[in-house]
Each structure stands twice: as C-alpha cells, then as structure tokens.
Amino acid sequence: MSAALPARDLQLDTTGRLKHFLTIEGLRRELLERIMDTAESFSSVTEQTVKKVPLLRGKTVVNLFFETSTRTRTTFELAAKRLSADVLNVNIATSATSKGESLLDTIRNIEAMHVDMFVVRHAESGAAHFIARHVAPHVSVINAGDGRHAHPTQAMLDMFTIRKLKGGFENLTVAIVGDILHSRVARSEIHALNILGAKEVRVIGPRTLLPAAVESLGVVTCHDLDEGLEAVDVVIMLRLQKERMSGAFIPSEHEYFARFGLTGKRLSRARPDAIVMHPGPVNRGVEIDSEVADGHRSVILQQVTHGIAIRMAIMSMAMRPDREGQSGDRLA
Amino acid sequence: MSERILVKGGRVIDPASGLDGLHDLYLAEGRVVALDVPPDGFTADFEVGARGKIVCPGFIDLCARLREPGHEHKATIAGESRAVAAAGITTLCCPPDTDPVIDTPAVANLIREKAQLTGTLRVLPIGALTRGLQGRDLSEMSALRSAGCLAVGNAHAPLANTLVLRRALEYAASYDLLVVIRPEDPHLADRGCAHEGPVSTRMGLPGIPETAETVAVAQVLALMEHTGARVHFAQISSGRAVRMIAKAQADGIPVSADVAAHQLHLTETDIEGFDALCHVRPPLRGRADREILREALRDGVIAAICSDHQPHEPGAKLDAFPATAPGMASLQTLLPLALQLADEGVLTLSRALAALTSGPAAVLGLELGALRPGAPADICIFDPEECWTVGEDTWLSDGRNTPFWKKTVTGRVTHTFFSGRLAFGH
C-alpha cells in the first residue's frame, strides 16, 4: 500500500547489479560471496608497495559523516584512495545542518560539486535510504552506519574475516553478545550470517538490551553468557555505550562485566578454535577482558585490516559505470 | 438566506434513526424540513438528483488539524475548508496544539470565526487541558467552556504527573467538560517512532510499545472512577487498549473512543522502505491490533472513525524516517477508507456511516449527525461506486502527505450541504 521502494529495489539495478549498498537484508548469497571474492583480490593490493589500483580514477567519493567515527571513516578513505578516487571528508556534526540546513539541502549542495559516491554515516535509522532515494541517478550511496538500522560494510568485513579463518559458514554457531537493541552492526551481521547459511546465530544479553521480537530476525536468544557460549565457533562482542547506565538498561559496568563480560574462563566454554571479534572501539573491562581482547583467539585487528579490502570491493562494485563503459565491478 | 432544496431519489441513510431507503429529502432555511412529503407550499429553488447515490448526514470528524493559528506554512482554515467540504465533513474538532495553543477564549473564538468566514464548515475547537499544553497548570476551563469548547484535552503533549491528571479530570468534571485523551505514556513511548515489534526491530527504529497506550488507558480509567470525569480516548491503536475500554464500558464507566481511519487499514509493515508518509502517531500497529480495532467498531466499543488529518509542508517528510514529522493528510480519504470496511464486509454500510455521523455526535453530545426534521441541513451526498485517484487534480488539502497519493479509491462525495448551503459540488 505504501509508496516507498523496498530496499532490494533501491539497492540493485534491473540486472541485479549493486547500485547502492544500504543494508544486507534482502541481498542474495551470491552477491555477498562476490563481495568477499572481490575483497580477496584486493587484499593483495593492500600488501603491495604501491597500494593502488586505478578503478575509481577520476571519481569523487564524499565521506559524509553526520556522526563522528575514526575507524570507519579512515578505512573508507584509505579504500577510496587505493582505488585512486579523489576523497572529500565532510564532517557534518560541525557543519551546515547544525546551522539549520536540511539533510536534503546538504546532499543537493554537495552533489552539485559533481560527486560520484556518498559514504554516509548518520544517527537516524533510514538516513542512507532517504539519501539514496534523492540523489541523482549516477550517484551511489554506501551506508557507513545509520542509527540502529544497518552497518552493512562492517558486517561484510566480519563475514570476510570469518570466511578467511573458518573457511565457510555452514557448520558455524555464532554468538553475538551485548547491546543488540542499539546495534546496527548486530542487525547487519544477523542478516549476513543467515543469508550465508550459518548453522545458528545466538544473541546473548540481558532482556533490556535485546530488541522486541528479536527471534523474528532468525536468531536464538540467551540471557546467560556461560550457557550461550557453549560450543560456539565465533564470538562477536558488542560495545556497551556508557549512556546505557543512565537509560536504566543495566545497573552498572561492574554488574555487566560480571554477567556478560568475556573472560578467558568463559571463553573456554566455546570451541577450542573459536575466534573472538569486536567491531570496536573496545571497552576493556566492560564487555571484554584485556587478556581476551589481546589474546591469540582475538581477531579484532584483522577485522580492521579486512575493512579496507571489503570497502574497496563494495565501492568498486557500486560505482556507476561512466561513459567510457568503465565498469565498477570488472574485477568480479 | 439559504435556499429551498429538494434532494431527489437518493438512498437516504440516517444511522441515528435507522432509516435506509429511497427517499426525497426537503431542506429549507438551513434545516431538514421533511422526508418524502413536501411541506405545504414548498417549492424548491433547486433540485439535486441523487439517484444511485447515498444521502446521509454531513460527517463529524473528531480530530482534524487545520494548522491555524501558528502553522500556516502547513495549512490554513480557509485553504483546508475546500478539502473538508470535498470530504463530506461539515463539523470537525480541532485539537488545541495550535500556536498559540487553545488555552484562552480568544484563540478558540479566532478559530471559530475563521471557520465561519468560509461558510462551509463548523469547527469545534478542543480547549487545552493545561496552560500552554505544558502539562502542569490547569487551563481556564470554565472560560473555555463559555467560549464554546465542548471538550478539553492535551493533544499529544504529556501531563507532568498523575496528580495533574487527577486534578484536571476533577476540574473538567466540575464543568461537565468532556476530556479528550490521546493515551500515551511519554516515558514508555520515549523517542519511539514505530510500533515496537518485528518490523521496528528489523529496521532499527526506536519502538513505541503497545504498553505506552495500555498503561495510559489504565491510569485514566482508574482516575475516572475516582473523579467522575467523562473521558474520550482519541485515536486508539492497540487491541489491548480496546479490550480495556470495552470492559470499562461494560462496567458502566462513561468512556468512549475513536480510531483514525488509516489505523483500520495500514499496519506496521507499511513503513517498510522507511516510508515517512506512514510515520504516524500513534504508530501503525500489527495485523492483530487492526482486527480488534475493526471488531470494536462493529461492536460499538469504538464510536467514531476520525481522519486525524495532519497536513504538512513537503519538507516535513523529507528526512530520515525518525526525523520526519508524524501524521498524514487524510480528509478526503476518510469516506473511501470507511466505505472500504463496508466493502470488505467488516461493517454494514449503515454502521460505517454511523461512525462518521451519529457516533461522533453522541461522543460530543451534539444534536448533529442526524436527518430528523428540524436538524441543521448538514448533508453529504456521495457516489459509493465512483473510483477516483488521489492526486493533483482531486486533492484539495495543502498537505500532500498521504501514502494514498496516486492510489485509486472508491466512494466520492458529489455534494456537501452545510446549514442548507452548497459547500461542495463535484
């Protein structure tokens, strides 16, 4: 009955090619695999002395961050530069919209500078969809995190990391631990893991931090970390924001760590070869013990490295082909 | 001076009296004068052929915002009056959240006078329950009553605490003012913008739980028994709240309720794709809620369907979903959405029309919404079969924020008479 296009139609063109990258939801397994395959081919680039390929030469990528970020913005910037694009960082938290300019006006103004791609982070769910719906047809939008909704490039780099270390998804049990309610990363990861065929996705946290009807996303819920870690292959820890205490979500960091903090002892309930992931930034002693964060099972820094290759893959696949027919995903 | 009019050969449905059949209707001096048999010496100044059409009392809309004073960039009374008439509405209540709010007789009078100038509709301003809608100090309800406010309410603004609610109910009861409450606990609703459930979870939208409504309803019902106030719950959205209201009614508590037309059709899944046109407050809820709302309308637990018309300037809907203004423009879709319920067999046609006429009249204690001789000649004539497309050529509201834009709907008003004068003719 409603007029808005479903995400699927907004993200893919009529041939099924990536047009925008807004959410994992509704994408096909082959496309997710292709993103990871493409990232694989870029991994070697990032290890060369000359870390550049000319795929996006002459293209302008704008990092439009309405919320502060270090890691995500930096890896997007590096990824764009390694693809030879020109990169412009616009930090809107200190820019026009705080002077009363509307989101749409901001987009139209920057778009008028002949940009080819927006990488957008915004505090409101649906912001990337809104922008994708209003940009000119030649402009692509990559969602770098919108509210609680989605952070699809983070989910893809996590999938890439899991695939590299575990070989595949079919037999995997994955636990996502912590503040699922407010986490866009968790939502995107749950979609990705289900699409890629993981055996079981568990979400673990106190009831206050699990969203309503979370089972409908295709997960099993658990309110006890010791029980939830039983025989898992991958543990994904989420960051606990300080403001959750004042919102009456949890009583204290101390109690949270006592019940949901990942310690070496707790991790021993997981499979012996289980890996520990965290999208960062890590709150040591709140959701994870330093010993585990820096331990041999932790792949947190590899995630960051993989972020560059994954973002190169997604940007190259989503870039609209230009008049010379320079197809964005010709590596694929 | 208004004219003498003969409405000839239509199917006259007057839910208040149970009348439903082919009749001629005679109007003179702004009033209904006779059915079938013309009064002595009646000569019509003009005739309206109503064959194949339905003739019923003009609609009474318990909640429509015309945005004046203070939000003229969204709409004006004069501008919206055309859409009101085209919707078959002759009487409407406007909530007090204008700017300045309706907490003084001056504002109430201003609104009524502007409406009178249009000559096509009766606006009944709902007075503010608290001064400035701040939720703390009581408004001068007695003065508002003298200025013609039949009801008081706090629109979407919360009250500071339950003591203010108790005092407000007590004070309103002293002047026999109906208290209109849009039940929503502000803390449970928090900064939500969508029904808390599988869809909001998937879309990562902050949810408004059903309990935001049920907790507020429970509080008010308990205080009603204590204070003897008359309360009308506006725009009920959840099945559980309906059940609580039904039980209170069965216990003899003087409580009534309405529902917004869109809540009877759209559900939480309509916000998929972050469709800001479906961002409304209370939020679109689940299918089960919708079924209970429909049942409650059938059983009479819910007395009225309102438009909950909220016209916006285009920019209000151009942002990320949570940042957009809630509400849809909905005057002209009111009748088609009500008729669709009859078409789907949810309600009889007479019951659907009662929810637009005698039902809301009873809520307000008005001698309107009926075709008895002597009643004001507020008449709506519509073609129940005519399909029309919501769009540029047909839509008269300044607010185009409707999810039904470009959609084809069935049931079109052909004539609206307000106090015996033609307010709209298609």
GROMACS .gro file of C-alpha atoms in nm, chain B:
model
  426
  333MET     CA    1  -3.069   3.341   0.320
  334SER     CA    2  -3.034   2.979   0.232
  335GLU     CA    3  -3.244   2.820  -0.032
  336ARG     CA    4  -3.511   2.558  -0.050
  337ILE     CA    5  -3.363   2.240  -0.184
  338LEU     CA    6  -3.504   1.906  -0.290
  339VAL     CA    7  -3.264   1.612  -0.282
  340LYS     CA    8  -3.443   1.369  -0.505
  341GLY     CA    9  -3.438   0.995  -0.533
  342GLY     CA   10  -3.127   0.909  -0.333
  343ARG     CA   11  -3.074   0.622  -0.093
  344VAL     CA   12  -3.111   0.805   0.234
  345ILE     CA   13  -2.918   0.652   0.523
  346ASP     CA   14  -2.960   0.807   0.864
  347PRO     CA   15  -2.785   0.579   1.113
  348ALA     CA   16  -2.929   0.774   1.408
  349SER     CA   17  -3.285   0.673   1.321
  350GLY     CA   18  -3.208   0.353   1.133
  351LEU     CA   19  -3.358   0.499   0.817
  352ASP     CA   20  -3.228   0.338   0.499
  353GLY     CA   21  -3.423   0.361   0.176
  354LEU     CA   22  -3.504   0.562  -0.134
  355HIS     CA   23  -3.642   0.896  -0.025
  356ASP     CA   24  -3.675   1.257  -0.123
  357LEU     CA   25  -3.529   1.500   0.127
  358TYR     CA   26  -3.652   1.857   0.166
  359LEU     CA   27  -3.428   2.130   0.304
  360ALA     CA   28  -3.525   2.487   0.383
  361GLU     CA   29  -3.386   2.773   0.588
  362GLY     CA   30  -3.079   2.576   0.667
  363ARG     CA   31  -3.267   2.283   0.815
  364VAL     CA   32  -3.405   1.946   0.724
  365VAL     CA   33  -3.779   2.005   0.688
  366ALA     CA   34  -3.932   1.688   0.555
  367LEU     CA   35  -3.887   1.345   0.409
  368ASP     CA   36  -4.087   1.230   0.101
  369VAL     CA   37  -4.383   1.459   0.160
  370PRO     CA   38  -4.306   1.824   0.088
  371PRO     CA   39  -4.428   2.073   0.345
  372ASP     CA   40  -4.723   2.289   0.241
  373GLY     CA   41  -4.630   2.544  -0.019
  374PHE     CA   42  -4.272   2.411  -0.061
  375THR     CA   43  -4.126   2.500  -0.395
  376ALA     CA   44  -3.766   2.402  -0.445
  377ASP     CA   45  -3.521   2.670  -0.555
  378PHE     CA   46  -3.325   2.385  -0.697
  379GLU     CA   47  -3.320   2.009  -0.710
  380VAL     CA   48  -3.032   1.772  -0.666
  381GLY     CA   49  -3.076   1.442  -0.847
  382ALA     CA   50  -2.940   1.179  -0.612
  383ARG     CA   51  -3.039   0.864  -0.798
  384GLY     CA   52  -2.773   0.596  -0.744
  385LYS     CA   53  -2.620   0.800  -0.467
  386ILE     CA   54  -2.627   0.786  -0.093
  387VAL     CA   55  -2.762   1.078   0.108
  388CYS     CA   56  -2.656   1.095   0.472
  389PRO     CA   57  -2.582   1.348   0.744
  390GLY     CA   58  -2.266   1.554   0.693
  391PHE     CA   59  -1.969   1.388   0.861
  392ILE     CA   60  -1.839   1.484   1.202
  393ASP     CA   61  -1.464   1.448   1.233
  394LEU     CA   62  -1.340   1.427   1.590
  395CYS     CA   63  -0.982   1.515   1.504
  396ALA     CA   64  -0.852   1.727   1.221
  397ARG     CA   65  -0.575   1.984   1.237
  398LEU     CA   66  -0.626   2.286   1.014
  399ARG     CA   67  -0.298   2.435   1.141
  400GLU     CA   68  -0.428   2.779   1.216
  401PRO     CA   69  -0.320   2.977   1.406
  402GLY     CA   70   0.055   2.937   1.406
  403HIS     CA   71   0.133   2.673   1.147
  404GLU     CA   72   0.008   2.848   0.834
  405HIS     CA   73   0.310   2.717   0.642
  406LYS     CA   74   0.141   2.378   0.666
  407ALA     CA   75  -0.220   2.476   0.602
  408THR     CA   76  -0.488   2.734   0.676
  409ILE     CA   77  -0.850   2.713   0.776
  410ALA     CA   78  -0.966   2.880   0.455
  411GLY     CA   79  -0.746   2.655   0.242
  412GLU     CA   80  -0.839   2.333   0.416
  413SER     CA   81  -1.210   2.421   0.415
  414ARG     CA   82  -1.229   2.315   0.050
  415ALA     CA   83  -1.087   1.974   0.131
  416VAL     CA   84  -1.316   1.946   0.433
  417ALA     CA   85  -1.623   2.010   0.217
  418ALA     CA   86  -1.498   1.776  -0.055
  419ALA     CA   87  -1.464   1.509   0.212
  420GLY     CA   88  -1.831   1.545   0.309
  421ILE     CA   89  -1.733   1.677   0.652
  422THR     CA   90  -1.948   1.956   0.795
  423THR     CA   91  -1.832   1.958   1.157
  424LEU     CA   92  -1.486   1.898   1.288
  425CYS     CA   93  -1.298   1.921   1.615
  426CYS     CA   94  -0.954   2.072   1.607
  427PRO     CA   95  -0.707   1.975   1.877
  428PRO     CA   96  -0.560   2.253   2.092
  429ASP     CA   97  -0.199   2.225   1.971
  430THR     CA   98  -0.210   2.539   1.761
  431ASP     CA   99   0.033   2.824   1.824
  432PRO     CA  100  -0.073   2.993   2.046
  433VAL     CA  101  -0.249   2.690   2.191
  434ILE     CA  102  -0.623   2.698   2.250
  435ASP     CA  103  -0.600   2.785   2.617
  436THR     CA  104  -0.784   3.117   2.603
  437PRO     CA  105  -1.128   3.212   2.469
  438ALA     CA  106  -0.953   3.448   2.224
  439VAL     CA  107  -0.785   3.165   2.036
  440ALA     CA  108  -1.098   2.950   2.041
  441ASN     CA  109  -1.300   3.241   1.906
  442LEU     CA  110  -1.044   3.322   1.641
  443ILE     CA  111  -1.061   2.968   1.506
  444ARG     CA  112  -1.440   2.959   1.508
  445GLU     CA  113  -1.464   3.295   1.337
  446LYS     CA  114  -1.219   3.198   1.064
  447ALA     CA  115  -1.424   2.885   1.007
  448GLN     CA  116  -1.746   3.085   0.996
  449LEU     CA  117  -1.596   3.308   0.728
  450THR     CA  118  -1.560   3.010   0.500
  451GLY     CA  119  -1.933   2.942   0.537
  452THR     CA  120  -1.876   2.575   0.468
  453LEU     CA  121  -1.791   2.412   0.797
  454ARG     CA  122  -1.837   2.419   1.171
  455VAL     CA  123  -1.516   2.398   1.370
  456LEU     CA  124  -1.537   2.296   1.732
  457PRO     CA  125  -1.209   2.384   1.900
  458ILE     CA  126  -1.098   2.149   2.176
  459GLY     CA  127  -0.965   2.355   2.462
  460ALA     CA  128  -0.628   2.290   2.620
  461LEU     CA  129  -0.641   2.085   2.939
  462THR     CA  130  -0.332   2.258   3.077
  463ARG     CA  131  -0.200   2.607   3.019
  464GLY     CA  132   0.020   2.619   2.711
  465LEU     CA  133  -0.020   2.238   2.695
  466GLN     CA  134   0.273   2.239   2.935
  467GLY     CA  135   0.115   1.967   3.144
  468ARG     CA  136   0.149   2.149   3.476
  469ASP     CA  137  -0.110   2.422   3.542
  470LEU     CA  138  -0.476   2.383   3.459
  471SER     CA  139  -0.614   2.596   3.179
  472GLU     CA  140  -0.908   2.825   3.244
  473MET     CA  141  -1.155   2.556   3.151
  474SER     CA  142  -1.461   2.742   3.265
  475ALA     CA  143  -1.376   3.034   3.037
  476LEU     CA  144  -1.304   2.793   2.752
  477ARG     CA  145  -1.641   2.632   2.807
  478SER     CA  146  -1.810   2.970   2.794
  479ALA     CA  147  -1.627   3.032   2.467
  480GLY     CA  148  -1.792   2.722   2.326
  481CYS     CA  149  -1.538   2.447   2.388
  482LEU     CA  150  -1.729   2.125   2.449
  483ALA     CA  151  -1.418   1.933   2.536
  484VAL     CA  152  -1.067   1.982   2.665
  485GLY     CA  153  -0.756   1.779   2.604
  486ASN     CA  154  -0.380   1.792   2.597
  487ALA     CA  155  -0.336   1.672   2.236
  488HIS     CA  156  -0.003   1.487   2.204
  489ALA     CA  157   0.155   1.675   2.492
  490PRO     CA  158   0.215   1.477   2.812
  491LEU     CA  159   0.098   1.573   3.160
  492ALA     CA  160   0.368   1.623   3.420
  493ASN     CA  161   0.237   1.354   3.652
  494THR     CA  162  -0.068   1.162   3.766
  495LEU     CA  163  -0.163   1.428   4.019
  496VAL     CA  164  -0.208   1.683   3.741
  497LEU     CA  165  -0.415   1.424   3.556
  498ARG     CA  166  -0.633   1.367   3.861
  499ARG     CA  167  -0.686   1.740   3.920
  500ALA     CA  168  -0.753   1.807   3.553
  501LEU     CA  169  -1.015   1.532   3.538
  502GLU     CA  170  -1.178   1.658   3.857
  503TYR     CA  171  -1.181   2.016   3.741
  504ALA     CA  172  -1.316   1.933   3.397
  505ALA     CA  173  -1.588   1.722   3.560
  506SER     CA  174  -1.696   2.026   3.765
  507TYR     CA  175  -1.793   2.197   3.439
  508ASP     CA  176  -1.915   1.879   3.272
  509LEU     CA  177  -1.646   1.912   3.008
  510LEU     CA  178  -1.557   1.604   2.811
  511VAL     CA  179  -1.186   1.527   2.843
  512VAL     CA  180  -1.023   1.404   2.524
  513ILE     CA  181  -0.717   1.194   2.590
  514ARG     CA  182  -0.472   1.054   2.339
  515PRO     CA  183  -0.338   0.787   2.569
  516GLU     CA  184   0.037   0.752   2.554
  517ASP     CA  185   0.277   0.718   2.842
  518PRO     CA  186   0.559   0.954   2.745
  519HIS     CA  187   0.829   0.753   2.919
  520LEU     CA  188   0.735   0.423   2.760
  521ALA     CA  189   0.696   0.592   2.422
  522ASP     CA  190   1.035   0.756   2.481
  523ARG     CA  191   1.172   0.869   2.146
  524GLY     CA  192   1.000   0.593   1.953
  525CYS     CA  193   0.868   0.640   1.603
  526ALA     CA  194   0.729   0.299   1.507
  527HIS     CA  195   0.532   0.016   1.665
  528GLU     CA  196   0.767  -0.188   1.882
  529GLY     CA  197   0.768  -0.529   1.718
  530PRO     CA  198   0.938  -0.735   1.449
  531VAL     CA  199   0.931  -0.457   1.189
  532SER     CA  200   1.081  -0.186   1.412
  533THR     CA  201   1.338  -0.437   1.534
  534ARG     CA  202   1.443  -0.523   1.181
  535MET     CA  203   1.451  -0.161   1.068
  536GLY     CA  204   1.632  -0.046   1.379
  537LEU     CA  205   1.364   0.212   1.452
  538PRO     CA  206   1.311   0.309   1.815
  539GLY     CA  207   0.984   0.144   1.912
  540ILE     CA  208   0.670   0.267   2.083
  541PRO     CA  209   0.542  -0.035   2.273
  542GLU     CA  210   0.174  -0.116   2.296
  543THR     CA  211   0.215  -0.067   2.672
  544ALA     CA  212   0.268   0.307   2.613
  545GLU     CA  213  -0.103   0.309   2.529
  546THR     CA  214  -0.239   0.048   2.770
  547VAL     CA  215  -0.059   0.190   3.074
  548ALA     CA  216  -0.202   0.535   2.997
  549VAL     CA  217  -0.552   0.395   2.943
  550ALA     CA  218  -0.536   0.203   3.272
  551GLN     CA  219  -0.430   0.516   3.461
  552VAL     CA  220  -0.707   0.725   3.316
  553LEU     CA  221  -0.973   0.458   3.371
  554ALA     CA  222  -0.874   0.424   3.735
  555LEU     CA  223  -0.886   0.800   3.785
  556MET     CA  224  -1.219   0.827   3.601
  557GLU     CA  225  -1.384   0.606   3.860
  558HIS     CA  226  -1.231   0.821   4.127
  559THR     CA  227  -1.320   1.160   3.977
  560GLY     CA  228  -1.642   1.100   3.786
  561ALA     CA  229  -1.497   1.261   3.475
  562ARG     CA  230  -1.620   1.183   3.124
  563VAL     CA  231  -1.333   1.079   2.901
  564HIS     CA  232  -1.300   1.017   2.531
  565PHE     CA  233  -0.993   0.824   2.416
  566ALA     CA  234  -0.868   0.958   2.086
  567GLN     CA  235  -0.701   0.753   1.813
  568ILE     CA  236  -0.680   0.420   1.990
  569SER     CA  237  -0.428   0.196   1.821
  570SER     CA  238  -0.384  -0.123   2.020
  571GLY     CA  239  -0.608  -0.423   2.064
  572ARG     CA  240  -0.537  -0.448   2.436
  573ALA     CA  241  -0.646  -0.087   2.495
  574VAL     CA  242  -0.970  -0.165   2.311
  575ARG     CA  243  -1.034  -0.460   2.541
  576MET     CA  244  -0.975  -0.242   2.849
  577ILE     CA  245  -1.214   0.023   2.720
  578ALA     CA  246  -1.478  -0.239   2.637
  579LYS     CA  247  -1.457  -0.374   2.989
  580ALA     CA  248  -1.486  -0.026   3.140
  581GLN     CA  249  -1.791   0.045   2.926
  582ALA     CA  250  -1.945  -0.283   3.040
  583ASP     CA  251  -1.883  -0.168   3.399
  584GLY     CA  252  -2.077   0.149   3.327
  585ILE     CA  253  -1.785   0.392   3.314
  586PRO     CA  254  -1.871   0.683   3.078
  587VAL     CA  255  -1.586   0.632   2.836
  588SER     CA  256  -1.584   0.648   2.456
  589ALA     CA  257  -1.318   0.607   2.190
  590ASP     CA  258  -1.234   0.680   1.829
  591VAL     CA  259  -0.988   0.542   1.581
  592ALA     CA  260  -0.807   0.707   1.292
  593ALA     CA  261  -0.921   0.576   0.953
  594HIS     CA  262  -0.570   0.475   0.849
  595GLN     CA  263  -0.531   0.251   1.157
  596LEU     CA  264  -0.813   0.036   1.020
  597HIS     CA  265  -0.621  -0.037   0.700
  598LEU     CA  266  -0.248   0.015   0.727
  599THR     CA  267  -0.019  -0.185   0.954
  600GLU     CA  268   0.342  -0.176   1.074
  601THR     CA  269   0.465  -0.336   0.754
  602ASP     CA  270   0.359  -0.028   0.556
  603ILE     CA  271   0.661   0.161   0.692
  604GLU     CA  272   0.893  -0.082   0.509
  605GLY     CA  273   1.146   0.102   0.299
  606PHE     CA  274   1.132   0.382   0.557
  607ASP     CA  275   0.818   0.531   0.407
  608ALA     CA  276   0.785   0.856   0.602
  609LEU     CA  277   0.430   0.902   0.472
  610CYS     CA  278   0.336   0.614   0.700
  611HIS     CA  279   0.507   0.775   1.000
  612VAL     CA  280   0.208   0.846   1.223
  613ARG     CA  281   0.142   0.880   1.594
  614PRO     CA  282   0.022   0.650   1.743
  615PRO     CA  283   0.226   0.425   1.515
  616LEU     CA  284   0.074   0.180   1.270
  617ARG     CA  285   0.048  -0.142   1.466
  618GLY     CA  286   0.019  -0.513   1.390
  619ARG     CA  287  -0.248  -0.700   1.199
  620ALA     CA  288  -0.396  -0.845   1.518
  621ASP     CA  289  -0.444  -0.494   1.656
  622ARG     CA  290  -0.611  -0.388   1.334
  623GLU     CA  291  -0.855  -0.679   1.354
  624ILE     CA  292  -0.952  -0.589   1.711
  625LEU     CA  293  -0.998  -0.222   1.617
  626ARG     CA  294  -1.228  -0.327   1.335
  627GLU     CA  295  -1.425  -0.557   1.565
  628ALA     CA  296  -1.458  -0.280   1.821
  629LEU     CA  297  -1.607  -0.056   1.559
  630ARG     CA  298  -1.856  -0.325   1.470
  631ASP     CA  299  -1.949  -0.379   1.836
  632GLY     CA  300  -1.974  -0.007   1.905
  633VAL     CA  301  -1.693  -0.004   2.162
  634ILE     CA  302  -1.528   0.246   1.930
  635ALA     CA  303  -1.792   0.505   1.842
  636ALA     CA  304  -1.622   0.701   1.570
  637ILE     CA  305  -1.371   0.697   1.287
  638CYS     CA  306  -1.178   1.023   1.263
  639SER     CA  307  -0.948   1.147   0.991
  640ASP     CA  308  -0.666   1.253   1.227
  641HIS     CA  309  -0.584   1.492   0.944
  642GLN     CA  310  -0.236   1.642   0.983
  643PRO     CA  311  -0.131   1.837   0.676
  644HIS     CA  312   0.241   1.909   0.646
  645GLU     CA  313   0.462   2.114   0.419
  646PRO     CA  314   0.665   1.883   0.189
  647GLY     CA  315   0.989   1.936   0.382
  648ALA     CA  316   0.839   1.788   0.698
  649LYS     CA  317   0.855   1.445   0.537
  650LEU     CA  318   1.192   1.488   0.365
  651ASP     CA  319   1.438   1.347   0.613
  652ALA     CA  320   1.543   1.020   0.769
  653PHE     CA  321   1.229   0.844   0.896
  654PRO     CA  322   1.267   0.916   1.269
  655ALA     CA  323   1.339   1.284   1.198
  656THR     CA  324   1.024   1.337   0.991
  657ALA     CA  325   0.705   1.486   1.135
  658PRO     CA  326   0.441   1.225   1.212
  659GLY     CA  327   0.092   1.247   1.067
  660MET     CA  328  -0.082   1.224   0.734
  661ALA     CA  329  -0.320   1.448   0.542
  662SER     CA  330  -0.638   1.248   0.536
  663LEU     CA  331  -0.961   1.443   0.496
  664GLN     CA  332  -1.061   1.319   0.155
  665THR     CA  333  -0.962   0.959   0.220
  666LEU     CA  334  -1.188   0.940   0.529
  667LEU     CA  335  -1.502   0.831   0.343
  668PRO     CA  336  -1.329   0.592   0.099
  669LEU     CA  337  -1.148   0.418   0.386
  670ALA     CA  338  -1.472   0.386   0.583
  671LEU     CA  339  -1.655   0.253   0.277
  672GLN     CA  340  -1.381   0.001   0.217
  673LEU     CA  341  -1.465  -0.154   0.554
  674ALA     CA  342  -1.823  -0.198   0.437
  675ASP     CA  343  -1.699  -0.334   0.107
  676GLU     CA  344  -1.477  -0.588   0.284
  677GLY     CA  345  -1.773  -0.696   0.496
  678VAL     CA  346  -1.618  -0.571   0.821
  679LEU     CA  347  -1.907  -0.333   0.888
  680THR     CA  348  -2.250  -0.276   0.744
  681LEU     CA  349  -2.273   0.039   0.537
  682SER     CA  350  -2.501   0.189   0.798
  683ARG     CA  351  -2.252   0.113   1.077
  684ALA     CA  352  -1.966   0.261   0.876
  685LEU     CA  353  -2.167   0.579   0.824
  686ALA     CA  354  -2.271   0.585   1.190
  687ALA     CA  355  -1.901   0.602   1.280
  688LEU     CA  356  -1.884   0.923   1.075
  689THR     CA  357  -2.213   1.078   1.187
  690SER     CA  358  -2.425   0.972   1.484
  691GLY     CA  359  -2.130   0.807   1.661
  692PRO     CA  360  -1.913   1.118   1.692
  693ALA     CA  361  -2.223   1.330   1.757
  694ALA     CA  362  -2.302   1.115   2.059
  695VAL     CA  363  -1.943   1.145   2.185
  696LEU     CA  364  -1.975   1.523   2.183
  697GLY     CA  365  -2.339   1.525   2.298
  698LEU     CA  366  -2.434   1.718   1.986
  699GLU     CA  367  -2.772   1.741   1.817
  700LEU     CA  368  -2.597   1.686   1.487
  701GLY     CA  369  -2.524   1.392   1.265
  702ALA     CA  370  -2.889   1.302   1.206
  703LEU     CA  371  -3.153   1.383   0.944
  704ARG     CA  372  -3.452   1.434   1.172
  705PRO     CA  373  -3.676   1.726   1.070
  706GLY     CA  374  -3.553   2.043   1.232
  707ALA     CA  375  -3.191   1.931   1.233
  708PRO     CA  376  -2.935   2.153   1.060
  709ALA     CA  377  -2.923   2.073   0.691
  710ASP     CA  378  -2.568   1.936   0.702
  711ILE     CA  379  -2.585   1.677   0.428
  712CYS     CA  380  -2.337   1.465   0.242
  713ILE     CA  381  -2.428   1.306  -0.090
  714PHE     CA  382  -2.184   1.058  -0.232
  715ASP     CA  383  -2.150   0.806  -0.508
  716PRO     CA  384  -2.047   0.482  -0.338
  717GLU     CA  385  -1.923   0.329  -0.663
  718GLU     CA  386  -1.721   0.609  -0.813
  719CYS     CA  387  -1.349   0.542  -0.825
  720TRP     CA  388  -1.109   0.832  -0.816
  721THR     CA  389  -0.736   0.873  -0.795
  722VAL     CA  390  -0.578   1.069  -0.515
  723GLY     CA  391  -0.362   1.327  -0.691
  724GLU     CA  392  -0.305   1.674  -0.823
  725ASP     CA  393  -0.650   1.707  -0.980
  726THR     CA  394  -0.856   1.573  -0.694
  727TRP     CA  395  -0.672   1.656  -0.373
  728LEU     CA  396  -0.769   1.985  -0.216
  729SER     CA  397  -0.569   1.989   0.107
  730ASP     CA  398  -0.246   2.186   0.118
  731GLY     CA  399  -0.091   1.881   0.277
  732ARG     CA  400   0.000   1.616   0.024
  733ASN     CA  401   0.150   1.388   0.282
  734THR     CA  402  -0.066   1.086   0.219
  735PRO     CA  403   0.050   0.730   0.147
  736PHE     CA  404  -0.255   0.702  -0.079
  737TRP     CA  405  -0.114   0.951  -0.331
  738LYS     CA  406  -0.167   0.815  -0.684
  739LYS     CA  407  -0.379   0.535  -0.541
  740THR     CA  408  -0.732   0.477  -0.664
  741VAL     CA  409  -1.004   0.472  -0.401
  742THR     CA  410  -1.378   0.409  -0.417
  743GLY     CA  411  -1.652   0.641  -0.299
  744ARG     CA  412  -1.669   1.005  -0.393
  745VAL     CA  413  -1.858   1.292  -0.241
  746THR     CA  414  -2.067   1.470  -0.503
  747HIS     CA  415  -2.240   1.731  -0.286
  748THR     CA  416  -2.195   1.868   0.062
  749PHE     CA  417  -2.450   2.098   0.217
  750PHE     CA  418  -2.360   2.295   0.523
  751SER     CA  419  -2.658   2.453   0.702
  752GLY     CA  420  -2.855   2.423   0.382
  753ARG     CA  421  -2.592   2.588   0.161
  754LEU     CA  422  -2.397   2.407  -0.103
  755ALA     CA  423  -2.045   2.381   0.038
  756PHE     CA  424  -1.915   2.146  -0.228
  757GLY     CA  425  -2.046   2.022  -0.560
  758HIS     CA  426  -1.850   1.789  -0.784
   0.00000   0.00000   0.00000
